[in-house]
XYZ file of C-alpha atoms in Angstrom:
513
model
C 38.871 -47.545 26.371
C 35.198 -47.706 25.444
C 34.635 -47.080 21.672
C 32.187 -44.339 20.585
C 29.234 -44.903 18.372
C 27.700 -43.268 16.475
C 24.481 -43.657 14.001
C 24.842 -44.281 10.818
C 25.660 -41.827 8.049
C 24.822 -43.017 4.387
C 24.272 -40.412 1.908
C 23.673 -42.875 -1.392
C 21.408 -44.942 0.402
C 18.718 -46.365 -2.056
C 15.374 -44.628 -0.365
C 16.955 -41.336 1.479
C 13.659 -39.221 1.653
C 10.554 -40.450 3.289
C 7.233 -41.923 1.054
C 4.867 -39.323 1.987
C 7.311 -35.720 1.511
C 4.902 -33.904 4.122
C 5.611 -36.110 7.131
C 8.202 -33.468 7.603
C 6.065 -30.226 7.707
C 4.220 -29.762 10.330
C 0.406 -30.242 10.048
C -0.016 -26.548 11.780
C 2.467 -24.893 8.757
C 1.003 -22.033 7.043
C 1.613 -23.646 3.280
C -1.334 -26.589 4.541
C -3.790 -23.476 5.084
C -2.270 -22.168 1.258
C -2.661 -25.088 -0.288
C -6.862 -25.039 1.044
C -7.830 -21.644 0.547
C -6.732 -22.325 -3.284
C -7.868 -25.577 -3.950
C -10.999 -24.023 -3.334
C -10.876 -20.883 -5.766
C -12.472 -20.932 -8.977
C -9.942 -20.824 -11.613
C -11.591 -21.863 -14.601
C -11.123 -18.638 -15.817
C -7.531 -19.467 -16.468
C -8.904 -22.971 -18.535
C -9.342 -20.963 -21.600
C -5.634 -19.110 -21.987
C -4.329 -23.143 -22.377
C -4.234 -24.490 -25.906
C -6.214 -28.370 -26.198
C -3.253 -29.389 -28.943
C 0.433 -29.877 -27.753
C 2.856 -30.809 -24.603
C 0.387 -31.004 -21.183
C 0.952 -28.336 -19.462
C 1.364 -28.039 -15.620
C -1.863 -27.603 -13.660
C -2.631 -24.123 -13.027
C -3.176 -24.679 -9.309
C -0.037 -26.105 -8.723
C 1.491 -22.890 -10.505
C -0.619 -20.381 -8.532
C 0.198 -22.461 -5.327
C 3.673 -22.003 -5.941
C 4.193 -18.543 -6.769
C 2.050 -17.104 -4.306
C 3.696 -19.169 -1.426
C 7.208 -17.674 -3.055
C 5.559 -13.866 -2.864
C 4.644 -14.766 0.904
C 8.338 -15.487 1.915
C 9.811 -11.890 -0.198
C 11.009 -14.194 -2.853
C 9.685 -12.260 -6.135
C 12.109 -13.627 -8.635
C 11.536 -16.684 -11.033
C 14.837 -18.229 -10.952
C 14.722 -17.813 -7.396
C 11.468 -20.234 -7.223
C 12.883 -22.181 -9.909
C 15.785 -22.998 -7.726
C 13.448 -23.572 -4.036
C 11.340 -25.891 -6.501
C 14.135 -28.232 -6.033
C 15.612 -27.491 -2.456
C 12.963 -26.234 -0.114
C 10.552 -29.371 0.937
C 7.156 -26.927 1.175
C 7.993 -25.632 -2.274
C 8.479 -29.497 -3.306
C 5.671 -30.842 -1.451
C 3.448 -28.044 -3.060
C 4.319 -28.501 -6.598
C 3.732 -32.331 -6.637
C 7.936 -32.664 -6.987
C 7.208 -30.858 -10.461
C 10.033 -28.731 -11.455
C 8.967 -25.942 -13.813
C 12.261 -23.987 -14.521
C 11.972 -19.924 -14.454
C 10.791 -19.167 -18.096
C 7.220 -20.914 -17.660
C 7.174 -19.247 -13.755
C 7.281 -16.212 -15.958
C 5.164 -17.460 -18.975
C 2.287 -17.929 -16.022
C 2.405 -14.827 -14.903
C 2.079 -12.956 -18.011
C -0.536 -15.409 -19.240
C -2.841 -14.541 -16.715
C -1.678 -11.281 -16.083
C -5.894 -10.207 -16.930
C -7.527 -13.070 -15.140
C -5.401 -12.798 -11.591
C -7.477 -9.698 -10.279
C -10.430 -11.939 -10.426
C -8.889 -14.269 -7.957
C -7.793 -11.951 -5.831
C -11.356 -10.578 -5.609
C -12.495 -14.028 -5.063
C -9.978 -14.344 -1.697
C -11.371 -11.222 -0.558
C -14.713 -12.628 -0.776
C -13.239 -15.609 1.186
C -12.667 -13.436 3.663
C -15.651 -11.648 4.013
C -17.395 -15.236 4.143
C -15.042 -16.384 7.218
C -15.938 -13.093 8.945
C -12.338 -11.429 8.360
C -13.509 -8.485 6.703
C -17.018 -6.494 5.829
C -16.583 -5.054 2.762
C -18.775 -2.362 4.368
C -16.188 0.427 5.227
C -12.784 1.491 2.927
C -9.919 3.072 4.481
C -7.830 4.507 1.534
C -4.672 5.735 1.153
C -2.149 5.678 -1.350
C 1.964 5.984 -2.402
C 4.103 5.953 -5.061
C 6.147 2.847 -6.046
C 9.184 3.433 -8.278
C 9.351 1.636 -12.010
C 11.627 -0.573 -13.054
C 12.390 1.916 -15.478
C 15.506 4.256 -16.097
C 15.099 6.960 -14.292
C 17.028 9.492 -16.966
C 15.121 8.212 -19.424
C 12.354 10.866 -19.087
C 10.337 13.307 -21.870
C 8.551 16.372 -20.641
C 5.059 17.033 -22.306
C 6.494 20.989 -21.906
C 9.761 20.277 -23.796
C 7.695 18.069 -26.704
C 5.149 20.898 -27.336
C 8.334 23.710 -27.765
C 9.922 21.374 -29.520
C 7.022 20.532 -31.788
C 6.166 24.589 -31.913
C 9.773 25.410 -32.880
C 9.617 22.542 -35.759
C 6.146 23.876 -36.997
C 7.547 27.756 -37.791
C 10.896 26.141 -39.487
C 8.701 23.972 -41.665
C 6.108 27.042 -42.305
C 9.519 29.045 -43.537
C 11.112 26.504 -45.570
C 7.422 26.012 -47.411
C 7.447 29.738 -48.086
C 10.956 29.361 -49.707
C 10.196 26.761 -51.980
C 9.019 28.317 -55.677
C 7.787 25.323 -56.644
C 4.093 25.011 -57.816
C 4.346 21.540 -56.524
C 4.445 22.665 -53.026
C 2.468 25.418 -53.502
C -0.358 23.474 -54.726
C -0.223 21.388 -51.410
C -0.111 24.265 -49.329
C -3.395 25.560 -50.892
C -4.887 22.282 -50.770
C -6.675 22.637 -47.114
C -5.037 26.110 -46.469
C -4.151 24.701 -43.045
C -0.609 25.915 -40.716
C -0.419 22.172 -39.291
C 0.921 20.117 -41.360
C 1.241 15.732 -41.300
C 4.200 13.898 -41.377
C 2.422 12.082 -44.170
C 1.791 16.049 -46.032
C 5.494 16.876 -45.885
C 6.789 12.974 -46.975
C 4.656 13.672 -50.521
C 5.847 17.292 -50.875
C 9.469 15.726 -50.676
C 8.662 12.845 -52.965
C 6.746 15.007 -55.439
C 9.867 17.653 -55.451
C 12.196 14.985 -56.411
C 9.882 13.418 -58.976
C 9.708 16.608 -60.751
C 13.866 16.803 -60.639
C 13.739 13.242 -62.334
C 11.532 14.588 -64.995
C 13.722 15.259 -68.268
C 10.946 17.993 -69.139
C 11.055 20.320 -66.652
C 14.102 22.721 -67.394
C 15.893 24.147 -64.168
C 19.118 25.690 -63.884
C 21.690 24.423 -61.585
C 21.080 26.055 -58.939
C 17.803 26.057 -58.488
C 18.058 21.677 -58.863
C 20.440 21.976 -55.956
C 18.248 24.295 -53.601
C 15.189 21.851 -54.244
C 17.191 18.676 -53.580
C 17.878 20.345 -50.114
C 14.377 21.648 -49.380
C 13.471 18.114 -50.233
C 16.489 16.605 -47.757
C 15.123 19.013 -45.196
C 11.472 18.386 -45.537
C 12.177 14.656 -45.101
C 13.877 14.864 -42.234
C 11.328 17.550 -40.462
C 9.081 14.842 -41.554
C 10.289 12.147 -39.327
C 11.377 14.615 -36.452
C 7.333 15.579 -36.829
C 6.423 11.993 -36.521
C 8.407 11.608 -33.396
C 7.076 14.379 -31.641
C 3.540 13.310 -32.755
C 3.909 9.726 -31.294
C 5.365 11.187 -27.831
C 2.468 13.366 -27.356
C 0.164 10.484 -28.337
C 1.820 8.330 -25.327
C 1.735 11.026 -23.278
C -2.083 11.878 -23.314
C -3.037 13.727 -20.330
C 0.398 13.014 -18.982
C 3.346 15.556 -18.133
C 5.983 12.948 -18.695
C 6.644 9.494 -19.276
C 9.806 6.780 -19.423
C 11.122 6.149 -22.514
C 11.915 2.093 -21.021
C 8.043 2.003 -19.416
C 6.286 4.342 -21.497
C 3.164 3.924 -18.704
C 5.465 5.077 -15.608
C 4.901 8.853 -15.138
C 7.661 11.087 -13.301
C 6.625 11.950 -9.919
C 8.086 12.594 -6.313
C 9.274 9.732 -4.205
C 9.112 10.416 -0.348
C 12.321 7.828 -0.944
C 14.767 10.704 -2.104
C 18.259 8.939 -1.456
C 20.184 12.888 -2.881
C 17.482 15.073 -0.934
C 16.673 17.404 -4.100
C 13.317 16.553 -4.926
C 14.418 14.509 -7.835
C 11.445 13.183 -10.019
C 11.812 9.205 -10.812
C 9.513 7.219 -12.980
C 6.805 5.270 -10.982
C 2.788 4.424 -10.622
C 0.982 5.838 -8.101
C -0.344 2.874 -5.581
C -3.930 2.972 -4.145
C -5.028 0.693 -1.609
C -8.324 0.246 0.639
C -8.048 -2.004 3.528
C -10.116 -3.291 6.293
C -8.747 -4.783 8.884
C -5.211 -4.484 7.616
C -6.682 -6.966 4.849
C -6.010 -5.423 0.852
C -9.989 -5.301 -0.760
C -9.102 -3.021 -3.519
C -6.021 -1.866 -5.604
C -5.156 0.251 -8.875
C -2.386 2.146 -10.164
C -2.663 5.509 -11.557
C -0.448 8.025 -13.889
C -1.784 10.644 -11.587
C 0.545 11.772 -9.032
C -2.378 13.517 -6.755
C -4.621 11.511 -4.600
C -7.516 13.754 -5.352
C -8.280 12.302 -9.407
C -7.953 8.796 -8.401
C -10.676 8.619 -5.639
C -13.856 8.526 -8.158
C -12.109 5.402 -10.293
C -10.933 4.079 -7.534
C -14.510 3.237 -5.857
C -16.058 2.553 -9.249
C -13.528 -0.302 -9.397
C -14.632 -1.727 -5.805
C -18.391 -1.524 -6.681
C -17.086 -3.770 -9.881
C -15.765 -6.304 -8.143
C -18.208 -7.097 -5.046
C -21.412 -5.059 -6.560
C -21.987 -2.097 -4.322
C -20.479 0.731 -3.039
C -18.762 0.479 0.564
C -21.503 2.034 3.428
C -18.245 4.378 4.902
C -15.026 5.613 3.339
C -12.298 6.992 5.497
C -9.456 8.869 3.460
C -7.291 11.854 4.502
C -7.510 15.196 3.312
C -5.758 14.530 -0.075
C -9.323 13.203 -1.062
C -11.534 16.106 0.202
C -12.565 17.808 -3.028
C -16.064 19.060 -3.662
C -16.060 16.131 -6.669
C -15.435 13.369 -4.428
C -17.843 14.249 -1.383
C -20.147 14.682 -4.286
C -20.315 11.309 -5.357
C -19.794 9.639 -1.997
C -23.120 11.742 -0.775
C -24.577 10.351 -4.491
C -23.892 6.751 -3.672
C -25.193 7.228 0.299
C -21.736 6.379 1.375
C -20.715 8.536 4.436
C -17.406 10.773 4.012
C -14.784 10.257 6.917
C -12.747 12.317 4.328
C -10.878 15.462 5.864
C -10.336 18.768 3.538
C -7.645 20.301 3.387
C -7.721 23.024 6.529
C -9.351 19.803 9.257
C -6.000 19.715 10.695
C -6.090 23.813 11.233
C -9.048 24.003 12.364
C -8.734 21.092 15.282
C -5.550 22.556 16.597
C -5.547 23.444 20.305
C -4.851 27.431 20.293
C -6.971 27.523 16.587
C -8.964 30.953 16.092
C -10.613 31.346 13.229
C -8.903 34.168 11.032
C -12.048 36.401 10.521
C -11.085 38.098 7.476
C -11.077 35.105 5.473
C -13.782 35.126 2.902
C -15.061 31.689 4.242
C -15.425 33.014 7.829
C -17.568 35.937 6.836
C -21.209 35.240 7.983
C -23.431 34.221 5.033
C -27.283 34.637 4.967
C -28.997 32.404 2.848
C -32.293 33.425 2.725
C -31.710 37.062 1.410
C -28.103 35.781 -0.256
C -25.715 38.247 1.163
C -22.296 37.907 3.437
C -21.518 40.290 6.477
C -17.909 41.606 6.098
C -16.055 41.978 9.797
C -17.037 45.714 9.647
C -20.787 44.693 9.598
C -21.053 45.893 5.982
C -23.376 43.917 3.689
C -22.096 42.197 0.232
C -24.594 41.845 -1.962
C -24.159 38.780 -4.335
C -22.758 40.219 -7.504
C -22.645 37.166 -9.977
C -20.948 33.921 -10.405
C -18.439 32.444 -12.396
C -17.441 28.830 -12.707
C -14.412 26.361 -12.477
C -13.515 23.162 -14.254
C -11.158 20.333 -13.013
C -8.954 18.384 -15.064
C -11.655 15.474 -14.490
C -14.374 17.621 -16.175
C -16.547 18.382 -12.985
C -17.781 21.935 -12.802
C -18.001 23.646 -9.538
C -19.246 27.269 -9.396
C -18.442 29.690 -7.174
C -20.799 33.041 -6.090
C -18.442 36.588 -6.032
C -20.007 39.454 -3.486
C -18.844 42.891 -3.514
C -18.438 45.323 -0.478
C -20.626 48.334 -0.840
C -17.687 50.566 0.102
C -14.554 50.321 1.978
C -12.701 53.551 1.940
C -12.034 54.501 4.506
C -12.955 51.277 6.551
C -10.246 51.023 9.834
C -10.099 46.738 9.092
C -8.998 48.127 5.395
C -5.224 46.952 5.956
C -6.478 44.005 7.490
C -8.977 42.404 5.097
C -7.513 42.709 1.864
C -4.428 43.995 0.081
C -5.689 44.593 -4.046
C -6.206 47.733 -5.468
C -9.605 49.439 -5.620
C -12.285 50.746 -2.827
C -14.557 47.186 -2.615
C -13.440 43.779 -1.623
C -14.706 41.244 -3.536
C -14.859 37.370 -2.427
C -16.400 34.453 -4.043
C -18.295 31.836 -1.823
C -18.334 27.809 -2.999
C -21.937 27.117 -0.829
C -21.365 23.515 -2.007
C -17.958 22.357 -1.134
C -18.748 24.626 2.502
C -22.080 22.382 3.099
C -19.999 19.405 2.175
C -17.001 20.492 4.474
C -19.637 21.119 7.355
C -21.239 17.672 6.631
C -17.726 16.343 7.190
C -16.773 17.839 9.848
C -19.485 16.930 11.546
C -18.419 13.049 10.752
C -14.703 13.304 11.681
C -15.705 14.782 15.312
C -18.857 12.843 16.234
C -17.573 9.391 18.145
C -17.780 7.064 15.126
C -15.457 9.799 13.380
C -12.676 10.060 16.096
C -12.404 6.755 16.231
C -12.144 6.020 12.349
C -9.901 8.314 12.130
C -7.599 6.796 14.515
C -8.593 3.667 12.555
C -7.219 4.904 9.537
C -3.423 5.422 11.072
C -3.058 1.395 11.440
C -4.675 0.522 8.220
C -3.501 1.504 5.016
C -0.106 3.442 6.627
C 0.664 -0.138 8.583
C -0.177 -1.922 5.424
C 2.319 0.398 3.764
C 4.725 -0.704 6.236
C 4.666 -4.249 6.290
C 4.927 -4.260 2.279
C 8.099 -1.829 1.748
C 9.782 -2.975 4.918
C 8.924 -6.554 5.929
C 8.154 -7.881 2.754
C 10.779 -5.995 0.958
C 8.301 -4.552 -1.839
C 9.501 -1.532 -2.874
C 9.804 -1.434 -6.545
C 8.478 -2.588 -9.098
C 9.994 -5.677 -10.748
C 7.996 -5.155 -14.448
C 7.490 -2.591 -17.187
C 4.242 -1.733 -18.725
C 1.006 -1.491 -16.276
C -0.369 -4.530 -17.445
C 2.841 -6.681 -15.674
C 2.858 -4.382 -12.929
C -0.942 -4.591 -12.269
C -0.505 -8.314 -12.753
C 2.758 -8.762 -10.023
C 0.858 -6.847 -7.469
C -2.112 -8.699 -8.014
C -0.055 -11.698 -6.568
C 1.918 -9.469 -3.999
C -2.024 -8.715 -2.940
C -3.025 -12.429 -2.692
C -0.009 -13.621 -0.980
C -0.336 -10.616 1.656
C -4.029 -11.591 2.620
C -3.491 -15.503 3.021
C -0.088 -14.341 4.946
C -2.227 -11.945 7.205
C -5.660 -14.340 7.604
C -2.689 -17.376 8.506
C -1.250 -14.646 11.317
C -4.873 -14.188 12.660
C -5.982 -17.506 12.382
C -3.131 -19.207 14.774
């Protein structure tokens, strides 16, 4: 019988690995092309957050290398890296065989947690010098990521401010039952109904300094009823100071996380009961060109609409101009925003908020809306569907919650008793409609309509469907990123900051094979 061999099979042999640990990866592997690109960022920014005095520490590079190759591949926790640093042979051959366990992964991050958006803008730069992107046109969009936060760990601005109200009148009532000229001496001091915490702790500590005092002569009574106003004002005291530091936190905010007091309570479109439950989360905004990520920020603000001005002031900080086109859907199409686009010559592919309407295939125009009523601008009058005139009977303006002031022309109807349309037009009470006319936000709407149809238009806005909703996609579904892995928007700014890099030298190695 012939005898079977078979090679040889050593594990303790004395030199197991090969000399040179990339002879195994293959020279085309995407971590060679990761390993380039950085070596050839700038990171001397990160030379001054190391001390000159203790242990060596390891080489930035190797660190950035490391994680962002681990954020390519979904792997987003430390231990998890900590672990490939010593099993996977790209992770090995990247870090120079140096094994930094899962605290300093962490300690990196959050050490550069300020620096790291400078790198990613210099990547995108990169990328605009290898001819992957322009930097000339932004396609925006935006969603909401969840917090790591609990989400029944909420407070309510409205709940705070009854709360707070409800304190206020029990603390104006006790006051008024204390006959003390102590307290009523610090009452009249600034005659004011809001009181401090601060106020209320020295009328308590004042009312039992004058118990303590052997000369002032009280009867029983009395002693006890002032050792309980003084209990009671102490503890409104603190109760005042609570509700003071919640509305502080909150700011312009309706609610906020107790465990990430930045994450603000807003809808998720991922709604695993179906009842519209609120959980605590950032709101996401991305531009991207050519499925590449140029610009990111996270905002409290649950609407699209607020975040559109910050959000371009913070590209025009990082590459030093304004893009030449933006392209946004109608959650952006406010008279504020085409304001400053038209103020920074950038043209609007940004749809209001009736586009859709209006391009439908059976779409006729309703003519008894006010905005449908024909307008003559010379002579400053509108024509009602009757034919009647409306003379131009004042004006009255409009603030947003961002300050901008938009004002808006009212025209009355000479008569319209009588009128056969009367049923029709309008339902209020009285003999003259009355509309008001926004000339601004209509020439702005006509300026952008004009955009959105004309060729360039159709097909940026066809553009805009596989740009920031495919780069949506690839992040929540093939890269797993869904929530948020940090508290406080610092960290979270910080971890998307890498989730950003890693996603552009992932997509620039897919388009350069």
């Amino acid at each position: 019988m012939t005898k079977v061999h078979f090679r040889p099979y050593i594990t303790n042999q004395l030199i197991l690995f090969p000399q040179r640990i990339d002879e195994d990866i293959a020279e085309n592997d995407p971590v060679h092309i990761i390993s380039s690109v950085i070596d050839h960022l700038d990171i001397s920014c990160f030379h001054k957050l190391y001390k000159c005095m203790g242990r060596c520490p390891y080489h930035p590079k190797m660190m950035l290398k490391v994680i962002v190759y681990a954020y390519m591949n979904n792997i987003y926790s430390c231990r998890k890296i900590e672990k490939l640093l010593s099993r996977d042979i790209h992770f090995i051959w990247l870090a120079g065989y140096e094994k930094p366990d899962f605290i300093t992964i962490n300690r990196f991050r959050n050490r550069v947690k300020d620096e790291i958006n400078k790198i990613f803008t210099q990547l995108v730069l990169i990328l605009a010098e290898k001819g992957f992107v322009t930097l000339d046109v932004e396609y925006v969009d935006g969603t909401k990521i969840e917090s790591k936060a609990n989400k029944y760990t909420f407070v309510w601005r409205k709940t705070v401010e009854q709360n707070r109200a409800k304190l206020m009148k029990k603390i104006g009532v006790l006051l008024d039952q204390i006959n003390d000229c102590i307290a009523q001496d610090n009452i009249a001091k600034d005659e004011v109904v809001e009181f401090s915490p601060s106020q209320l702790s020295e009328i308590s500590s004042e009312l039992n300094a004058s118990l303590k005092n052997p000369a002032t002569e009280i009867s029983k009574e009395e002693k006890s009823r002032r050792k309980k106003a003084a209990r009671e004002l102490k503890k409104h005291s603190e109760k005042l100071a609570e509700y003071n530091r919640n509305m502080e936190i909150l700011g312009d905010r309706n609610s906020y996380s107790k465990t990430d007091k930045d994450a603000t309570f807003m809808h998720m479109k991922e709604d695993a009961m179906g009842n519209g439950q609120t959980k605590p989360g950032y709101n996401l905004q991305i531009a991207t060109e050519n499925q590449f990520i140029t610009n990111f920020a996270l905002f409290h603000n649950p609407t699209d609409t607020l975040t559109y001005i910050p959000f371009m002031k913070l590209f025009s900080e990082r590459y030093g101009h304004f893009a030449s086109t933006e392209v946004a859907d109608s959650g952006y199409g406010s008279e504020e925003n085409y304001e400053f686009m038209d103020g920074n010559a950038a043209d609007a592919y940004v749809k209001y908020n009736r586009f859709h309407i209006e391009h439908r295939p059976r779409y006729a125009p309703d003519p008894f809306r006010s905005e449908n009523f024909y307008y003559n601008k010379d002579e400053d009058y509108c024509v009602c569907p009757m034919g009647q005139h409306m003379a131009r009977t004042g004006s009255c303006q409009k603030k947003s919650t961002s300050g901008h002031v938009s004002e808006k022309a009212t025209y009355t109807a000479q008569n319209c008793k009588g009128c056969p349309l009367r049923c029709l037009c309008f339902k209020a009470n009285g003999d003259r409609r009355v509309i008001e006319r926004n000339h601004r936000l209509e020439a702005y709407k006509k300026r952008a309509r004009e955009l959105l149809t004309s060729e360039a238009g159709v097909r940026h806005r066809g553009r805009r469907c596989i740009e920031p909703e495919a780069v949506f996609g690839q992040m929540k579904y093939d890269m797993a990123y869904r929530r948020f892995r940090h508290t406080g928007k610092d960290k979270v700014n910080m971890d998307f900051a890498f989730f950003a890099i890693a996603f552009n030298l992932k997509k620039m190695v897919a388009k350069s094979a």
